Coordinates of C-alpha atoms in Angstrom, one line a residue:
Chain M
M1 CA -30.0 -5.9 45.3
A2 CA -31.1 -2.3 45.0
T3 CA -28.4 -1.2 47.5
Q4 CA -25.8 -3.2 45.4
A5 CA -26.9 -1.4 42.2
R6 CA -26.5 2.0 43.9
T7 CA -23.1 1.2 45.2
D8 CA -22.0 0.1 41.6
L9 CA -23.2 3.4 40.2
A10 CA -21.6 5.4 43.0
D11 CA -18.3 3.7 42.2
P12 CA -16.4 6.1 40.0
V13 CA -14.4 3.3 38.3
L14 CA -17.4 1.2 37.4
A15 CA -19.5 4.3 36.4
R16 CA -16.8 5.5 33.9
K17 CA -17.9 4.7 30.4
P18 CA -15.5 2.7 28.2
Q19 CA -15.6 5.6 25.6
N20 CA -14.4 8.0 28.3
R21 CA -11.6 5.5 29.2
V22 CA -10.6 5.3 25.5
W23 CA -10.6 9.0 25.2
K24 CA -8.5 9.5 28.3
K25 CA -6.0 7.0 27.1
F26 CA -6.0 8.6 23.7
R27 CA -5.4 12.0 25.2
S28 CA -2.4 10.9 27.2
H29 CA -0.9 9.4 23.9
R30 CA 1.3 12.4 22.9
S31 CA 2.1 11.2 19.4
A32 CA -1.5 10.4 18.7
M33 CA -2.4 14.0 19.8
L34 CA 0.2 15.3 17.5
G35 CA -1.3 13.2 14.6
G36 CA -4.7 14.5 15.6
I37 CA -3.4 18.1 15.4
L38 CA -1.8 17.6 12.0
V39 CA -4.9 15.9 10.5
T40 CA -7.2 18.6 11.8
F41 CA -4.9 21.3 10.5
F42 CA -5.0 19.8 7.0
I43 CA -8.8 19.4 7.1
L44 CA -9.4 22.8 8.3
M45 CA -7.0 24.2 5.5
A46 CA -8.8 22.2 2.8
L47 CA -12.2 23.4 4.0
A48 CA -11.2 27.0 4.4
A49 CA -9.5 27.1 0.9
P50 CA -12.5 29.1 -0.7
I51 CA -12.4 31.8 2.0
L52 CA -8.6 32.2 2.5
P53 CA -7.1 35.4 1.0
I54 CA -5.0 33.5 -1.6
P55 CA -4.7 33.9 -5.4
D56 CA -6.8 31.7 -7.8
P57 CA -4.8 28.4 -7.9
A58 CA -5.3 28.3 -11.7
A59 CA -4.4 31.9 -12.5
T60 CA -1.2 32.1 -14.5
D61 CA 1.2 35.1 -14.3
W62 CA 3.7 35.1 -17.1
G63 CA 5.7 37.9 -15.4
A64 CA 6.2 35.6 -12.3
V65 CA 7.3 32.3 -13.8
R66 CA 9.3 30.1 -11.4
K67 CA 9.8 32.9 -8.8
A68 CA 11.5 31.8 -5.7
P69 CA 9.6 32.1 -2.3
S70 CA 9.1 35.9 -1.5
A71 CA 6.7 38.1 0.4
A72 CA 4.4 38.2 -2.6
H73 CA 4.4 34.3 -3.1
W74 CA 5.3 32.6 0.2
M75 CA 5.9 29.3 -1.4
G76 CA 7.2 30.7 -4.9
T77 CA 5.5 30.1 -8.2
D78 CA 5.4 27.3 -10.7
E79 CA 6.4 27.0 -14.3
I80 CA 3.4 29.2 -15.6
G81 CA 3.5 31.6 -12.7
R82 CA 0.8 30.1 -10.6
D83 CA 1.0 30.6 -6.8
V84 CA 2.4 27.3 -5.1
L85 CA 0.8 28.1 -1.7
A86 CA -2.7 28.6 -3.3
R87 CA -2.2 25.2 -5.2
M88 CA -1.0 23.5 -2.1
I89 CA -4.1 24.7 -0.1
W90 CA -6.5 23.6 -2.9
G91 CA -4.5 20.5 -3.5
A92 CA -5.2 19.5 0.1
Q93 CA -8.9 19.0 -0.9
A94 CA -8.0 16.5 -3.6
S95 CA -5.8 14.5 -1.3
L96 CA -8.0 14.4 1.7
L97 CA -11.1 13.8 -0.4
A98 CA -9.3 10.9 -2.2
G99 CA -8.1 9.5 1.2
V100 CA -11.6 9.6 2.8
V101 CA -13.8 8.7 -0.3
S102 CA -11.7 5.7 -1.3
V103 CA -11.6 4.3 2.2
G104 CA -15.3 5.0 2.4
I105 CA -15.8 2.7 -0.7
A106 CA -13.5 0.1 0.8
L107 CA -15.6 0.1 4.0
L108 CA -18.9 0.3 2.3
F109 CA -18.3 -2.9 0.4
G110 CA -15.6 -4.6 2.5
V111 CA -17.3 -4.5 5.9
P112 CA -20.6 -6.0 4.9
L113 CA -18.8 -8.7 2.9
G114 CA -16.5 -9.5 5.8
I115 CA -19.5 -9.7 8.2
V116 CA -21.5 -12.1 5.8
S117 CA -18.4 -14.1 5.2
G118 CA -17.6 -14.6 8.8
Y119 CA -21.0 -15.0 10.2
F120 CA -22.7 -17.3 7.7
G121 CA -19.6 -19.4 6.8
G122 CA -19.9 -22.2 4.3
W123 CA -20.1 -21.6 0.6
T124 CA -20.6 -17.8 0.9
D125 CA -17.5 -17.6 3.1
A126 CA -15.5 -19.8 0.7
V127 CA -16.4 -17.7 -2.3
I128 CA -15.8 -14.3 -0.6
S129 CA -12.5 -15.5 0.9
R130 CA -11.2 -16.8 -2.4
C131 CA -12.1 -13.5 -4.2
T132 CA -10.4 -11.5 -1.4
E133 CA -7.3 -13.6 -1.6
A134 CA -7.3 -13.1 -5.4
L135 CA -7.6 -9.3 -5.0
L136 CA -4.9 -9.3 -2.2
A137 CA -2.5 -11.2 -4.5
A138 CA -2.3 -8.3 -6.9
P139 CA -0.2 -5.7 -5.3
F140 CA -2.1 -2.6 -4.2
L141 CA -0.5 0.0 -6.5
I142 CA -0.3 -2.2 -9.6
L143 CA -4.0 -3.0 -9.1
A144 CA -4.9 0.6 -8.6
I145 CA -2.8 1.6 -11.7
A146 CA -4.4 -1.0 -13.8
L147 CA -8.0 -0.1 -12.6
A148 CA -7.3 3.6 -13.2
A149 CA -5.9 2.9 -16.6
F150 CA -8.9 1.0 -17.7
L151 CA -11.4 3.2 -16.0
G152 CA -9.7 6.4 -17.5
P153 CA -7.6 9.0 -15.7
S154 CA -9.6 11.2 -13.4
L155 CA -9.7 11.9 -9.6
T156 CA -13.0 10.1 -9.3
N157 CA -11.8 6.9 -11.1
A158 CA -8.6 7.1 -9.0
M159 CA -10.6 7.1 -5.8
I160 CA -12.7 4.1 -7.2
A161 CA -9.5 2.1 -8.0
I162 CA -7.9 2.9 -4.7
G163 CA -11.2 1.9 -2.9
I164 CA -11.5 -1.3 -4.8
S165 CA -7.8 -2.1 -4.2
A166 CA -8.1 -1.4 -0.4
M167 CA -11.4 -3.3 0.1
P168 CA -9.9 -6.9 0.6
I169 CA -8.1 -5.6 3.7
F170 CA -11.4 -4.7 5.3
V171 CA -13.1 -8.0 4.3
R172 CA -10.4 -10.0 5.8
L173 CA -10.2 -7.9 9.0
T174 CA -13.9 -7.9 9.5
R175 CA -14.3 -11.6 8.8
G176 CA -11.6 -12.4 11.3
Q177 CA -13.3 -10.2 14.1
V178 CA -16.7 -11.8 13.3
L179 CA -15.3 -15.3 13.6
N180 CA -14.0 -14.3 17.1
I181 CA -17.1 -12.6 18.2
K182 CA -19.6 -15.0 16.9
T183 CA -18.5 -17.6 19.6
A184 CA -18.7 -15.2 22.4
D185 CA -21.2 -16.1 25.2
Y186 CA -23.4 -13.0 24.6
V187 CA -23.8 -13.9 20.9
E188 CA -24.6 -17.6 21.8
S189 CA -27.2 -16.2 24.4
A190 CA -28.8 -14.0 21.6
H191 CA -29.0 -17.3 19.4
A192 CA -30.5 -19.2 22.3
I193 CA -33.3 -16.7 22.9
G194 CA -34.1 -16.8 19.2
L195 CA -33.1 -13.5 18.0
P196 CA -33.1 -13.2 14.1
A197 CA -29.7 -13.0 12.4
H198 CA -30.1 -9.4 11.2
R199 CA -30.7 -8.3 14.8
I200 CA -27.7 -10.3 16.1
L201 CA -25.5 -8.8 13.4
S202 CA -26.7 -5.2 13.9
R203 CA -26.9 -5.2 17.7
Y204 CA -24.2 -7.5 18.8
I205 CA -21.7 -8.2 16.1
F206 CA -21.4 -4.9 14.1
P207 CA -20.7 -2.6 17.2
N208 CA -18.0 -5.0 18.4
V209 CA -16.1 -5.3 15.1
L210 CA -15.9 -1.5 14.8
P211 CA -12.9 -0.6 16.9
P212 CA -10.2 -2.5 14.9
I213 CA -11.9 -1.4 11.7
L214 CA -11.7 2.2 12.8
V215 CA -8.0 1.8 13.5
Q216 CA -7.5 0.1 10.1
A217 CA -9.5 2.8 8.3
T218 CA -7.3 5.6 9.7
L219 CA -4.2 3.8 8.7
T220 CA -5.7 3.1 5.2
I221 CA -6.5 6.8 4.7
A222 CA -2.7 7.3 5.0
T223 CA -2.0 4.8 2.4
A224 CA -4.8 6.0 0.1
I225 CA -3.5 9.6 0.2
I226 CA 0.0 8.3 -0.9
A227 CA -1.8 6.1 -3.6
E228 CA -3.8 9.1 -4.8
A229 CA -0.5 11.2 -5.0
S230 CA 1.2 8.3 -6.8
L231 CA -1.5 8.1 -9.4
S232 CA -1.8 11.8 -9.8
F233 CA 2.0 11.9 -10.1
L234 CA 1.8 9.3 -12.9
G235 CA -1.0 11.3 -14.6
L236 CA -3.8 8.9 -13.6
G237 CA -5.5 10.9 -10.9
Q238 CA -6.4 14.6 -10.7
Q239 CA -6.1 16.2 -14.2
P240 CA -4.7 19.6 -14.9
P241 CA -5.3 22.5 -14.3
A242 CA -7.0 21.2 -11.1
P243 CA -4.3 21.2 -8.3
S244 CA -3.2 18.1 -6.5
W245 CA 0.0 17.4 -4.6
G246 CA 0.9 14.4 -6.8
S247 CA 0.4 16.3 -10.1
M248 CA 2.4 19.2 -8.7
L249 CA 5.3 16.9 -8.0
N250 CA 5.0 15.4 -11.5
T251 CA 5.4 18.9 -13.1
A252 CA 8.1 19.8 -10.4
K253 CA 10.4 16.9 -11.4
N254 CA 11.1 18.7 -14.7
F255 CA 12.3 21.8 -13.0
L256 CA 14.4 20.5 -10.2
S257 CA 17.5 22.6 -10.7
Q258 CA 15.6 25.8 -11.7
A259 CA 12.8 25.7 -9.2
P260 CA 13.4 23.1 -6.3
W261 CA 10.6 24.8 -4.2
M262 CA 8.1 23.5 -6.7
A263 CA 8.9 19.9 -5.5
M264 CA 9.7 20.7 -1.9
W265 CA 6.3 21.9 -0.6
P266 CA 3.9 19.4 -2.0
G267 CA 6.2 16.5 -0.7
I268 CA 6.4 17.9 2.7
A269 CA 2.5 18.3 2.8
I270 CA 2.0 14.7 1.8
F271 CA 4.5 13.6 4.4
L272 CA 2.9 15.5 7.2
V273 CA -0.7 14.5 6.4
V274 CA 0.4 10.9 6.0
L275 CA 2.3 11.0 9.3
G276 CA -0.6 12.5 11.0
F277 CA -2.9 9.7 9.9
N278 CA -0.3 7.1 10.8
L279 CA 0.2 8.6 14.3
L280 CA -3.6 8.9 14.8
G281 CA -4.0 5.3 13.8
D282 CA -1.2 4.0 16.1
G283 CA -2.8 6.0 19.0
L284 CA -6.2 4.8 18.3
R285 CA -4.9 1.2 18.2
D286 CA -3.3 1.7 21.7
A287 CA -6.3 3.5 23.2
L288 CA -8.8 0.9 21.9
D289 CA -6.7 -2.1 22.9
P290 CA -8.3 -3.7 26.0
R291 CA -4.9 -5.1 27.0
E292 CA -3.5 -1.5 27.4
H293 CA -6.0 -0.7 30.1
Chain D
M1 CA 7.2 -31.4 3.7
L2 CA 6.3 -32.2 0.2
P3 CA 2.7 -32.9 0.9
F4 CA 2.5 -29.5 2.6
I5 CA 4.0 -27.8 -0.5
L6 CA 1.5 -29.7 -2.7
R7 CA -1.4 -28.7 -0.5
R8 CA -0.4 -25.1 -0.6
I9 CA -0.1 -25.2 -4.4
M10 CA -3.6 -26.8 -4.6
I11 CA -5.0 -23.8 -2.4
A12 CA -3.2 -21.3 -4.7
I13 CA -4.9 -22.6 -7.9
P14 CA -8.4 -21.3 -7.4
T15 CA -6.8 -17.9 -6.4
I16 CA -4.9 -17.9 -9.7
I17 CA -8.1 -18.8 -11.6
L18 CA -9.9 -15.8 -9.9
I19 CA -7.1 -13.5 -10.8
S20 CA -7.1 -14.6 -14.4
M21 CA -10.9 -13.9 -14.4
F22 CA -10.2 -10.5 -13.0
V23 CA -7.4 -9.5 -15.3
F24 CA -9.7 -10.6 -18.2
A25 CA -12.5 -8.6 -16.9
L26 CA -10.3 -5.5 -16.9
Q27 CA -10.7 -5.1 -20.6
K28 CA -14.4 -5.2 -20.2
L29 CA -14.2 -2.1 -18.1
L30 CA -13.0 -0.1 -21.0
P31 CA -15.7 2.5 -21.9
G32 CA -17.1 1.9 -25.4
D33 CA -15.9 -0.6 -28.1
P34 CA -12.6 -2.2 -26.9
V35 CA -11.6 -2.5 -30.6
L36 CA -11.7 1.2 -31.0
A37 CA -9.4 1.5 -28.1
M38 CA -7.1 -1.1 -29.6
A39 CA -7.2 0.4 -33.1
G40 CA -6.2 3.9 -32.0
E41 CA -6.7 6.4 -34.7
E42 CA -7.8 3.6 -37.2
R43 CA -11.4 3.8 -38.1
D44 CA -11.6 1.5 -41.3
P45 CA -14.6 -0.9 -40.8
Q46 CA -12.7 -3.7 -42.4
V47 CA -9.7 -3.3 -40.0
L48 CA -12.1 -3.0 -37.0
E49 CA -13.8 -6.2 -38.1
F50 CA -10.4 -8.0 -38.7
L51 CA -9.4 -7.0 -35.1
R52 CA -12.7 -8.2 -33.8
E53 CA -12.2 -11.6 -35.5
K54 CA -8.6 -11.8 -34.5
Y55 CA -9.3 -11.3 -30.8
R56 CA -12.6 -13.3 -31.1
L57 CA -14.5 -10.4 -29.7
N58 CA -17.6 -11.6 -31.4
D59 CA -17.6 -14.8 -29.3
P60 CA -19.7 -14.9 -26.1
I61 CA -17.7 -13.6 -23.1
P62 CA -17.2 -17.1 -21.4
V63 CA -15.7 -18.3 -24.7
Q64 CA -13.5 -15.3 -24.9
Y65 CA -12.2 -16.0 -21.4
V66 CA -11.6 -19.7 -22.2
T67 CA -9.6 -18.7 -25.3
W68 CA -7.6 -16.1 -23.4
V69 CA -6.7 -18.4 -20.5
G70 CA -5.9 -21.1 -23.1
N71 CA -3.5 -18.8 -24.8
A72 CA -2.0 -17.5 -21.5
L73 CA -1.3 -21.1 -20.5
T74 CA 0.8 -21.5 -23.6
G75 CA 2.7 -18.3 -22.9
D76 CA 0.6 -16.2 -25.2
L77 CA -0.4 -13.1 -23.4
G78 CA -1.0 -11.1 -26.6
I79 CA 1.0 -8.8 -28.7
S80 CA 2.0 -5.2 -27.5
L81 CA 0.2 -2.7 -29.7
R82 CA 3.2 -0.4 -29.3
T83 CA 6.2 -2.5 -30.0
N84 CA 4.5 -5.4 -31.8
Q85 CA 6.4 -7.8 -29.6
P86 CA 4.8 -10.7 -27.6
V87 CA 3.8 -9.4 -24.2
L88 CA 5.6 -12.2 -22.4
E89 CA 8.8 -11.5 -24.3
L90 CA 8.6 -7.8 -23.4
I91 CA 8.0 -8.7 -19.8
G92 CA 10.9 -11.1 -19.9
Q93 CA 13.2 -8.3 -21.2
K94 CA 12.2 -5.8 -18.4
L95 CA 11.9 -8.1 -15.5
P96 CA 15.7 -8.7 -14.8
V97 CA 16.2 -4.9 -14.5
T98 CA 13.5 -4.6 -11.9
I99 CA 14.8 -7.8 -10.1
Q100 CA 18.2 -6.1 -9.8
L101 CA 16.6 -3.0 -8.4
A102 CA 14.5 -5.0 -6.0
V103 CA 17.5 -7.2 -4.7
M104 CA 19.5 -4.0 -4.1
A105 CA 16.6 -2.3 -2.4
M106 CA 16.1 -5.3 -0.2
C107 CA 19.8 -5.3 0.7
F108 CA 19.3 -1.7 1.9
A109 CA 16.1 -2.6 3.7
L110 CA 17.8 -5.5 5.6
L111 CA 21.0 -3.6 6.5
I112 CA 18.9 -0.7 7.9
G113 CA 15.8 -2.3 9.2
I114 CA 17.1 -5.3 11.1
P115 CA 19.9 -3.6 13.1
A116 CA 17.6 -0.8 14.0
G117 CA 15.0 -3.1 15.1
I118 CA 17.4 -5.0 17.4
L119 CA 18.8 -1.8 18.8
S120 CA 15.4 -0.4 19.4
A121 CA 14.2 -3.6 21.2
V122 CA 17.4 -3.9 23.3
N123 CA 17.1 -0.2 24.4
K124 CA 13.2 -0.3 24.9
G125 CA 11.9 2.9 26.3
T126 CA 15.2 4.8 25.8
V127 CA 16.0 7.7 23.5
T128 CA 17.4 5.2 21.0
D129 CA 14.1 3.3 20.9
Y130 CA 12.2 6.6 20.6
V131 CA 14.4 7.9 17.7
A132 CA 14.3 4.6 15.8
N133 CA 10.5 4.5 16.1
V134 CA 10.2 8.1 14.8
V135 CA 12.5 7.4 12.0
A136 CA 10.6 4.3 11.2
L137 CA 7.2 6.0 11.1
S138 CA 8.7 8.9 9.0
G139 CA 10.0 6.2 6.6
L140 CA 6.5 4.8 6.3
S141 CA 5.1 8.3 5.7
I142 CA 7.4 9.7 3.1
P143 CA 6.1 9.1 -0.5
N144 CA 9.2 7.4 -2.1
F145 CA 8.7 9.3 -5.4
W146 CA 9.3 12.5 -3.4
L147 CA 12.2 11.1 -1.6
G148 CA 13.6 10.1 -5.0
I149 CA 13.1 13.7 -6.4
M150 CA 14.8 15.2 -3.3
L151 CA 17.7 12.9 -3.5
I152 CA 18.2 13.6 -7.2
L153 CA 18.1 17.3 -6.3
L154 CA 20.8 17.0 -3.5
V155 CA 23.0 14.0 -4.6
S156 CA 22.9 14.4 -8.3
V157 CA 22.1 18.0 -9.1
K158 CA 23.8 19.8 -6.1
W159 CA 26.6 17.6 -5.1
Q160 CA 27.0 15.6 -8.4
L161 CA 27.9 12.4 -6.5
L162 CA 25.7 9.9 -8.4
P163 CA 24.0 9.8 -11.7
A164 CA 20.4 11.1 -11.6
S165 CA 18.9 8.6 -14.0
G166 CA 19.6 5.7 -16.5
Y167 CA 20.5 2.1 -16.3
V168 CA 23.6 0.1 -17.2
P169 CA 23.2 -3.7 -17.4
L170 CA 25.0 -5.7 -14.7
S171 CA 26.7 -7.8 -17.4
E172 CA 28.1 -4.7 -19.3
D173 CA 29.7 -2.9 -16.4
P174 CA 29.0 -4.3 -12.9
V175 CA 30.5 -1.2 -11.1
K176 CA 28.6 1.3 -13.2
S177 CA 25.4 -0.7 -13.0
I178 CA 25.6 -0.8 -9.2
T179 CA 26.6 2.9 -9.0
T180 CA 23.5 4.0 -11.1
M181 CA 21.2 1.8 -9.1
I182 CA 22.3 2.9 -5.6
M183 CA 20.0 5.8 -5.2
P184 CA 16.9 4.2 -6.6
A185 CA 17.4 1.1 -4.5
F186 CA 17.8 3.3 -1.3
V187 CA 14.6 5.1 -2.2
L188 CA 12.8 1.8 -2.8
G189 CA 14.3 0.2 0.4
T190 CA 13.4 3.0 2.8
A191 CA 9.7 2.2 3.4
L192 CA 10.6 -1.5 3.6
A193 CA 13.4 -0.8 6.1
A194 CA 10.8 0.9 8.3
T195 CA 8.5 -2.0 8.1
L196 CA 11.3 -4.5 8.8
M197 CA 12.4 -2.4 11.8
R198 CA 9.0 -2.4 13.3
H199 CA 8.6 -6.2 12.9
T200 CA 12.1 -7.0 14.1
R201 CA 11.5 -4.8 17.2
S202 CA 8.3 -6.6 18.1
A203 CA 9.7 -10.0 17.4
M204 CA 12.8 -9.3 19.5
L205 CA 10.7 -7.8 22.3
E206 CA 8.7 -11.0 22.5
V207 CA 11.8 -13.3 22.5
L208 CA 13.7 -11.1 25.0
T209 CA 11.2 -11.8 27.7
A210 CA 11.4 -15.7 27.2
D211 CA 12.5 -18.0 29.9
Y212 CA 15.6 -19.2 28.0
I213 CA 16.8 -15.7 27.7
R214 CA 16.6 -15.2 31.4
T215 CA 18.3 -18.5 31.9
A216 CA 21.2 -17.5 29.6
R217 CA 21.6 -14.2 31.4
A218 CA 21.6 -15.9 34.7
K219 CA 24.3 -18.3 33.5
G220 CA 26.5 -15.2 32.8
V221 CA 26.4 -15.4 29.0
L222 CA 27.7 -12.1 27.5
E223 CA 24.7 -9.7 26.7
K224 CA 25.9 -9.4 23.0
R225 CA 25.8 -13.2 22.7
V226 CA 22.4 -13.4 24.4
V227 CA 20.9 -10.8 22.0
L228 CA 22.5 -12.1 18.8
K229 CA 22.7 -15.8 19.3
H230 CA 19.9 -16.7 21.6
A231 CA 17.4 -13.9 20.9
F232 CA 17.8 -12.9 17.3
R233 CA 18.1 -16.5 16.0
N234 CA 14.6 -17.1 17.4
A235 CA 13.2 -13.9 16.3
L236 CA 14.4 -14.5 12.8
T237 CA 11.5 -16.7 11.6
P238 CA 8.9 -14.1 11.2
I239 CA 11.5 -11.7 9.9
V240 CA 12.4 -14.1 7.1
T241 CA 8.9 -14.9 6.0
L242 CA 8.1 -11.2 6.1
T243 CA 11.1 -10.5 3.9
A244 CA 9.8 -13.0 1.2
L245 CA 6.4 -11.3 1.3
L246 CA 7.9 -7.8 1.1
F247 CA 9.8 -8.9 -2.1
G248 CA 6.5 -9.0 -4.0
E249 CA 5.7 -5.4 -2.6
L250 CA 9.2 -4.3 -4.0
I251 CA 8.3 -5.2 -7.6
A252 CA 5.1 -3.2 -7.2
G253 CA 6.8 -0.2 -5.5
A254 CA 9.3 -0.2 -8.4
V255 CA 6.7 1.4 -10.6
L256 CA 7.2 4.9 -9.3
T257 CA 11.0 4.6 -8.6
E258 CA 11.6 3.4 -12.1
Q259 CA 9.5 6.3 -13.4
I260 CA 11.6 8.9 -11.5
F261 CA 15.0 7.5 -12.2
T262 CA 14.1 6.5 -15.9
I263 CA 15.0 2.8 -15.4
P264 CA 13.7 0.7 -18.3
G265 CA 12.3 -2.0 -16.0
F266 CA 8.9 -3.7 -15.3
G267 CA 7.5 -0.6 -13.6
K268 CA 8.3 1.8 -16.4
L269 CA 6.9 -0.8 -18.9
V270 CA 3.5 -0.8 -17.1
V271 CA 3.3 3.1 -17.0
D272 CA 4.3 3.4 -20.6
A273 CA 1.7 0.7 -21.5
V274 CA -1.0 2.6 -19.7
F275 CA -0.3 5.8 -21.6
N276 CA 0.0 4.1 -24.9
R277 CA -3.3 2.2 -24.1
D278 CA -1.4 -1.0 -24.6
Y279 CA -4.0 -3.0 -22.7
A280 CA -2.5 -6.5 -23.4
V281 CA 0.8 -5.4 -21.7
V282 CA -1.1 -3.9 -18.7
Q283 CA -3.1 -7.3 -18.3
G284 CA 0.0 -9.3 -18.7
I285 CA 1.9 -7.3 -16.0
V286 CA -1.0 -7.6 -13.5
L287 CA -1.3 -11.3 -14.1
I288 CA 2.5 -12.0 -13.9
T289 CA 2.8 -9.8 -10.7
A290 CA 0.0 -11.5 -9.0
I291 CA 1.2 -15.0 -9.8
G292 CA 4.7 -13.9 -8.7
F293 CA 3.1 -12.5 -5.4
I294 CA 1.3 -16.0 -4.8
L295 CA 4.6 -17.7 -5.4
M296 CA 6.4 -15.5 -2.8
N297 CA 3.5 -16.2 -0.4
L298 CA 4.1 -19.8 -0.9
L299 CA 7.9 -19.5 -0.5
A300 CA 7.2 -17.6 2.8
D301 CA 5.0 -20.4 4.1
V302 CA 7.6 -23.0 3.1
L303 CA 10.4 -21.0 4.8
Y304 CA 8.2 -20.6 7.9
V305 CA 7.9 -24.3 8.3
L306 CA 11.5 -25.0 7.5
L307 CA 12.7 -22.5 10.0
N308 CA 10.4 -23.7 12.7
P309 CA 11.4 -27.1 13.8
R310 CA 8.1 -27.6 15.7
L311 CA 6.2 -27.4 12.5
R312 CA 8.4 -29.6 10.4
G313 CA 7.1 -32.9 11.6
Q314 CA 3.4 -32.0 11.2

């Protein structure tokens, strides 16, 4: 038996950890790597905003109103002479924060509810499932707009609204995963040896529902960033003078013929960061899919 | 078939009840006294008390809910504070505009998404497949309000080919109506085209490996016929049901598109209502959209059974 065990460990294929396999698969996925690079670039840009040598994003310059891109203002200036590049860089903070925090809210409530619903079944499951269906029936953006309208316009409320609107996706996904896993042999065995429910949930169920949730979370960050930009575009998200890509587009649409650059850059930024998260999510899905190995 | 539809309707009822509770609860989210929000600048205590009585805000919350649902069931969703019109009448006026936009957007989505999905699946692993996938993913990543702004800039401002905004009713001047709607419909249809393309591709890939396709090819059936008659017809079921589901999404997506192109539809109504603190309209729109969405889900389920002969007898 001891010899057998030694042989297994010596075998490079058996010794290779699943996470190493996933990482190797992910690294070979070119578009996923591109997504990773795009996302990292925007995160670094948002984090470095306070130390970058750029003008104050709120500083107005009435002598440089709606100036086209130049050496002094790489991306031009807006309708009150603010530097578009500086606002773009600071605006990345609002967008990324909104994406991550709203998905965090959705995960914080959605995953435990999904686990409870799937694992305990019965009335608990029926109530949670019906509530999830009701929330899913209201289209994502309409729900987010309604919530943001009633909560009041601010970035925090927009994040709460997006988080609540995205939550049902995670409840449903987690519930489905738990239903699959709870009939697996290792969970049945854990039941048989008398492990308490909280231990089975934390040790056997939760780690196994994580991979698809991770994929969905990445893709939902992309949706949340668009949703935040949409709410800010409508005036329900980040409030002026604080910069956000959505509110920059809202202002820019009034100066399309005079200053098209005001509309161009924030849109390209939203597109690239959303594309990055979508590529990353697709790559993670392929890397974590056991059928792909 | 009828028992199936009835069963599906029965399942939808608790969902609709929960939505109504949720929509009712929305007004409770308002910070402070809802009457102050409703009254706007008005601060006369008598007026405030009149409003409180009128909307029965002095009643316990469950009673308020039952009254609200009772009114909603008779078509009374309240009165718009801005226009003084019944909410349902207001929605009824705006909805046809959005439906026209949604139908045209769906035409664009189907015309782009399905052929692209078929081409991509038939040419799997080639440059065509790669390009189609990149375009689809880009379509999903472009915020449609930005695409709208860029199109206005190019097509309307620079090339002056199409009007940048406005709406002409179909009954008034059909050609002008369609011309005005082309650009917004294209913008709204893009993301949907991308979703349809990805689903068509995966449905076609699954069907193209089936035994009967191999048999058809072995019998010497022309490839075009194999793809369009044998494969596509069988891949159509999930696509049709998805189309029904996406129609609900279109109505929601119209919010931003109508805002950019100044189309006086359902979406513009909700945004205007939000900024005018016309909460009865916001509640009415959420309720009507959610019920519409549930009905589209129901339609999708019925279509799925109708199109799938193996399920029809069950």
